[in-house]
């Protein structure tokens, strides 16, 4: 086997070859050094010369070898015949897929085909560039993705305030002296909407320099452990905390938006919206004392370079969109947006923003519950009911790509059932997981190491402007296909045009591949040579720098780079504050506090997991069982639960049984279960994962619990009861 060698690749006498690339498993974009001998991987280490990560990696990087060598990974298309998987040729697989999809759409209409694109698509250059092509060809309104169990609120805020769905600010972690973190655990997750390798040391260096890291979280997390302060908060109550923080800011005359004043009309109107929410009024509901809330605000206002950042825990809850909006507003009112050490915007070399639409909200609705669509996608909490409810527009077939919604979206058991009812499912994935085990055909792409990589999304969301291209490390095996080749083939065949022009266009696209598009984006981007295409940033330039190119710190870019018509930040108060009556109803009405399910369920990430799909790596699942329900000692003793005893956790939609882990890490009244487990349904291709099955927390989360402004799922703060068995 030949290996693609970048210019700086060294080869020594043992025919060992050293390759440099970016780990694409999470958002941190760590540079890795992989030594190979022929087809053999000898080692995977951090690349000390990487301009962004400087040698840092986490244990998941070595799992790239396990993924590549995994005998359970599919290498050829398979078809299910009488319940058994049989390998078939690519030609037959495409042919059958297109025939079935056409038949379903002909019989029931375009919308009868649903799609689900999972998280790994955004870590994949080919899918990023060509996924849209397939969606366009299917012409269905029933498009779903992992966005609506994740960052949907951030897109809506970016779209409404800054004029483009991808214009999302990131905390300038290296230049801040006061980092207020709400509902994120970057030490385990390695950061999200904040690509930041080695976050632990970066956080530590804030406190070493005399600054503060403050964590607001219902669990004393790995991040809280190294913080200067940690405050427990009752799950789902962040909206009240933020309202009271803004209230304090205005009441104590601490608001000082500075130069943002001119570009944020309406900023002082927020005072009216937050007036009813004094720290005293929200204290009991949040579990944070009024005096502490005031101190949080005063300390923030006093700091030189403070920043407030919130993620999953704050985004994916009942008032997730309003909460994230208030976090941005809090930064604006403190003059901390687009300011050094505050929330800043990147200037990526390949500027995805200028190649995508601004976004639109509410143009489409889901069929049964009329949940709002965003940018042509519907909230995934509506997927099961749109398959199961009979009638006009019912989803009868699914096209799935790199996702596992049975484990990753609310009420997974219902979706599992719904998938059984389909007439047809095709999946583009290299594993048979809990979702695509219901497929008729699976089209597997090559392994991660057999394809090139460039992070179109994560350079856009990184704490520094950098750019790096990774060539394919191994040449792909004969008769295999990349994700983008599968997408283009399928789109072409669905288009069904056989005229010369269509054939030539298709051949040309296949010939050029993602590299040509990437090169064009780089050359026409902010570091490109403009009209002189031989100068400036290009793919060739990146190929010559296998450790990446550093393009400098984040710099202020407003108002110039705003995508709003008038170059102003549009607070859109009417849209966001429309949620306040619901907030009042939820927390302050008479019936608000009664519940037969007294515990509040939250999630948990572990550095050796990645959503649902790294449990088939022996080295990542070894050690003690991580799929436990954490419960506070007082709650455990009141319920007579012993450590590691099996307990039953029950919600409105389902129940699971798993071992209890008694720990003061979680707040009283809160229980925590990690997501991505539940490999106990049978029929997957994952032998190791099935042996470390655990249970799925999303058999408890509720598809009917929704963040009303966005349609995003509610995965944190789910009411449950718990009982010793
Ligand atoms: N309760 C709870 N649920 C959650 C969360 C939570 O915090 N709590 N987190 C949510 C979040 S943030 C997310 S992003 C979702 C993730 O949810 P999903 O995106 O639905 O699930 P993943 O586990 O990421 O799906 C991985 C699948 O993609 C395949 N895959 C990996 N790489 C590739 C590739 O390059 N090409 C192809 N074709 N396939 C590939 C894998 O084999 C695997 O089958 O889960 C969500 N679910
Ligand atoms: N190791 C690992 N890394 C990952 C992933 C993974 O699965 N494993 N997934 C990747 C993906 S897809 C994403 S989106 C990112 C997510 O990255 P993060 O946003 O950092 O995600 P979490 O680790 O889930 O952190 C959410 C925190 O919110 C807390 N929380 C829960 N409910 C509430 C609440 O109501 N209020 C507050 N204030 N806090 C709450 C939880 O206790 C948890 O500590 O991680 C990415 N990186
Ligand atoms: S932190 Fe993320 S990018 Fe870095 S090695 Fe781990 S999984 Fe890969
Ligand atoms: Mo995610």
mmCIF file of N, CA and C and ligand atoms in Angstrom, residues 23 25-26 28-30 57-58 60-61 190, ligand 3:
data_model
loop_
_atom_site.group_PDB
_atom_site.id
_atom_site.type_symbol
_atom_site.label_atom_id
_atom_site.label_comp_id
_atom_site.label_asym_id
_atom_site.label_seq_id
_atom_site.Cartn_x
_atom_site.Cartn_y
_atom_site.Cartn_z
ATOM 1 N N UNK A 23 -7.207 15.328 14.074
ATOM 2 C CA UNK A 23 -8.209 14.393 14.591
ATOM 3 C C UNK A 23 -9.567 15.059 14.395
ATOM 4 N N UNK A 25 -12.539 13.791 15.503
ATOM 5 C CA UNK A 25 -13.590 13.157 16.312
ATOM 6 C C UNK A 25 -14.415 14.152 17.119
ATOM 7 N N UNK A 26 -13.772 15.201 17.619
ATOM 8 C CA UNK A 26 -14.589 16.206 18.301
ATOM 9 C C UNK A 26 -14.273 17.569 17.711
ATOM 10 N N UNK A 28 -12.289 19.943 18.804
ATOM 11 C CA UNK A 28 -11.038 20.594 19.228
ATOM 12 C C UNK A 28 -9.966 20.665 18.134
ATOM 13 N N UNK A 29 -10.079 19.844 17.113
ATOM 14 C CA UNK A 29 -9.140 19.876 15.971
ATOM 15 C C UNK A 29 -7.676 19.671 16.387
ATOM 16 N N UNK A 30 -7.405 18.671 17.219
ATOM 17 C CA UNK A 30 -6.017 18.435 17.637
ATOM 18 C C UNK A 30 -5.191 17.892 16.480
ATOM 19 N N UNK A 57 -3.513 15.921 22.895
ATOM 20 C CA UNK A 57 -4.579 15.033 22.390
ATOM 21 C C UNK A 57 -5.330 14.469 23.592
ATOM 22 N N UNK A 58 -6.427 13.789 23.342
ATOM 23 C CA UNK A 58 -7.145 13.094 24.407
ATOM 24 C C UNK A 58 -7.153 11.615 24.047
ATOM 25 N N UNK A 60 -9.269 9.703 22.907
ATOM 26 C CA UNK A 60 -10.044 9.283 21.733
ATOM 27 C C UNK A 60 -9.199 9.224 20.462
ATOM 28 N N UNK A 61 -8.135 10.021 20.411
ATOM 29 C CA UNK A 61 -7.333 10.054 19.183
ATOM 30 C C UNK A 61 -6.813 8.663 18.823
ATOM 31 N N UNK A 190 -14.098 18.791 25.516
ATOM 32 C CA UNK A 190 -13.101 19.517 24.735
ATOM 33 C C UNK A 190 -13.701 20.686 23.954
HETATM 34 S S1 LIG B 3 -9.750 16.388 22.040
HETATM 35 FE FE1 LIG B 3 -11.053 15.914 20.243
HETATM 36 S S2 LIG B 3 -9.801 16.458 18.469
HETATM 37 FE FE2 LIG B 3 -8.427 16.324 20.245
HETATM 38 S S3 LIG B 3 -7.680 14.227 20.194
HETATM 39 FE FE3 LIG B 3 -9.469 14.235 21.512
HETATM 40 S S4 LIG B 3 -11.157 13.691 20.147
HETATM 41 FE FE4 LIG B 3 -9.454 14.290 18.864
#
